[in-house]
Short mmCIF file of C-alpha atoms in Angstrom, two decimals:
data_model
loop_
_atom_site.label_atom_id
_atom_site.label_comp_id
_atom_site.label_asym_id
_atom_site.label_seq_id
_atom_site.Cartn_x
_atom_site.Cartn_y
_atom_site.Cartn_z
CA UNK A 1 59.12 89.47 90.74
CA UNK A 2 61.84 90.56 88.82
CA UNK A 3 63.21 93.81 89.50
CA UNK A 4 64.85 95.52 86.80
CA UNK A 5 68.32 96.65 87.05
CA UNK A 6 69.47 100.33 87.17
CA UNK A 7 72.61 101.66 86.79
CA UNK A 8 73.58 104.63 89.42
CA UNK A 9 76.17 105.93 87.67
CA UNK A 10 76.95 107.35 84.40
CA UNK A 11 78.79 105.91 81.64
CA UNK A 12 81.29 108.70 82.16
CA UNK A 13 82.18 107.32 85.35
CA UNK A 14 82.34 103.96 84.30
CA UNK A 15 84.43 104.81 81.54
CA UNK A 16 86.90 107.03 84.24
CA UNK A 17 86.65 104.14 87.08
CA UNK A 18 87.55 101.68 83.95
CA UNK A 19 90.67 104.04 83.29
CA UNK A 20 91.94 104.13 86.41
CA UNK A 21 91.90 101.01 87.23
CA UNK A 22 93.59 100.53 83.39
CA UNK A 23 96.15 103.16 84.38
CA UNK A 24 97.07 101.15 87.73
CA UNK A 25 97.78 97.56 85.90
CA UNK A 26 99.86 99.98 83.24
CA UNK A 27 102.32 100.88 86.25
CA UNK A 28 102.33 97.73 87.56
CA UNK A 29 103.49 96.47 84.25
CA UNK A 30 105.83 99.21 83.84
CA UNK A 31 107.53 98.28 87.27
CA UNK A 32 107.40 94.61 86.45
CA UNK A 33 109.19 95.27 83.01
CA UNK A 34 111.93 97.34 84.99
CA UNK A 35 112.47 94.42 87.27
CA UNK A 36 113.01 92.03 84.65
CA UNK A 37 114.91 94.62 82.79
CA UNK A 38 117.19 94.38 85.76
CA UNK A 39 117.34 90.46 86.24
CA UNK A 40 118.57 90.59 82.80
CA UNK A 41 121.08 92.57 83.16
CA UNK A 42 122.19 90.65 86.45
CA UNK A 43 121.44 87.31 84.24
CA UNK A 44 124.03 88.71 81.83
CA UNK A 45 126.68 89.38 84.34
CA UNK A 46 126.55 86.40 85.70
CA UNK A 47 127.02 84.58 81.92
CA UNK A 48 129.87 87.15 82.12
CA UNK A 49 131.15 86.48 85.38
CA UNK A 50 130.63 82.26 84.17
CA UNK A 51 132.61 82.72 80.95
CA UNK A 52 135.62 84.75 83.64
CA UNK A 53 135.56 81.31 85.34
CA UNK A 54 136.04 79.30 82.67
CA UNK A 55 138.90 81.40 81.53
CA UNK A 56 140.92 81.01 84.45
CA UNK A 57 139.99 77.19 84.87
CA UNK A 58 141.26 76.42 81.58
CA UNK A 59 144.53 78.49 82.45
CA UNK A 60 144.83 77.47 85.67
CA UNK A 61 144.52 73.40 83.68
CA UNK A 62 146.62 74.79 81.10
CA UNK A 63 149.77 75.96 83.67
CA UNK A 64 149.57 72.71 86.05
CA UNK A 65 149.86 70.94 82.77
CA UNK A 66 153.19 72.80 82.32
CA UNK A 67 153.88 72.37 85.72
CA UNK A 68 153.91 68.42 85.27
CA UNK A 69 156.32 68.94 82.22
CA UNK A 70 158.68 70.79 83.50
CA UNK A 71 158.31 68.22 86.92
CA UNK A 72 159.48 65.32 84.63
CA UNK A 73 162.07 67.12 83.01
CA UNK A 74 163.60 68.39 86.56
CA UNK A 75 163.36 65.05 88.44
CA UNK A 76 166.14 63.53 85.68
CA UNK A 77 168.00 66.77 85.59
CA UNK A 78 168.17 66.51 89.54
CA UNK A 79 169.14 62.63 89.30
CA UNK A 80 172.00 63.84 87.38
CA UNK A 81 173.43 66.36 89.25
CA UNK A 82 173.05 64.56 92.20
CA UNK A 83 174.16 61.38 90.76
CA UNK A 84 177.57 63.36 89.29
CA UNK A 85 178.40 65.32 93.05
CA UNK A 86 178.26 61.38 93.95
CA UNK A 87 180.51 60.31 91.58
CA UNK A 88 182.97 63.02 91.96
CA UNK A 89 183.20 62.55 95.58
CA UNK A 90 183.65 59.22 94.84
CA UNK A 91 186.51 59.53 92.73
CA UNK A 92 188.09 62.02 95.71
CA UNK A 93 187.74 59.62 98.01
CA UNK A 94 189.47 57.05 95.75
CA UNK A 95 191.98 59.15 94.92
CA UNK A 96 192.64 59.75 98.58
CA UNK A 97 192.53 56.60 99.90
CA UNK A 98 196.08 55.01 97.55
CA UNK A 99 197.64 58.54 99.42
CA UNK A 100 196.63 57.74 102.86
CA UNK A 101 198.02 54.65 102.84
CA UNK A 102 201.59 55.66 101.38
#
């Protein structure tokens, strides 16, 4: 009932079928190791590119924090000037007004 099985083809074949097929997964693994060669490399950048960022945040931080400085030591310097063109026109006026009259 049982039929015994027969090989139709030599080991030879085998063996070159086996090494083909071998030789196919080898390129595929070869062009899978190039593209994650490359996402590294675009991984990398973009660390790169990340770090850039940060930089210039922490600047950018760094200046409006200046900004605000200088900001509260204009406002007072501004009061005062604008405080002593009041006065002094003030005083003009005052000094004006006893020579109008006389």
């Amino acid at each position: 009932m049982n039929d015994p099985s027969t090989v139709t083809y030599s080991t030879a074949e085998i063996l070159k079928r086996i090494e083909d097929k071998l030789d196919k997964q080898s390129e595929k693994i070869g062009v899978i190791e190039v593209k994650l060669t490359a996402v590294e490399t675009e991984v990398k950048n973009l660390k790169e590119d990340v770090r850039d960022i940060k930089n210039v945040q922490n600047t950018l931080v760094t200046e409006v924090s200046d900004l605000k400085g200088v900001k509260s030591f204009i406002i007072p310097i501004f009061v005062a000037v604008i405080t002593a063109f009041i006065t002094a026109f003030l005083t003009l006026i005052a000094r004006l007004i006893p020579n109008i009259f006389h």
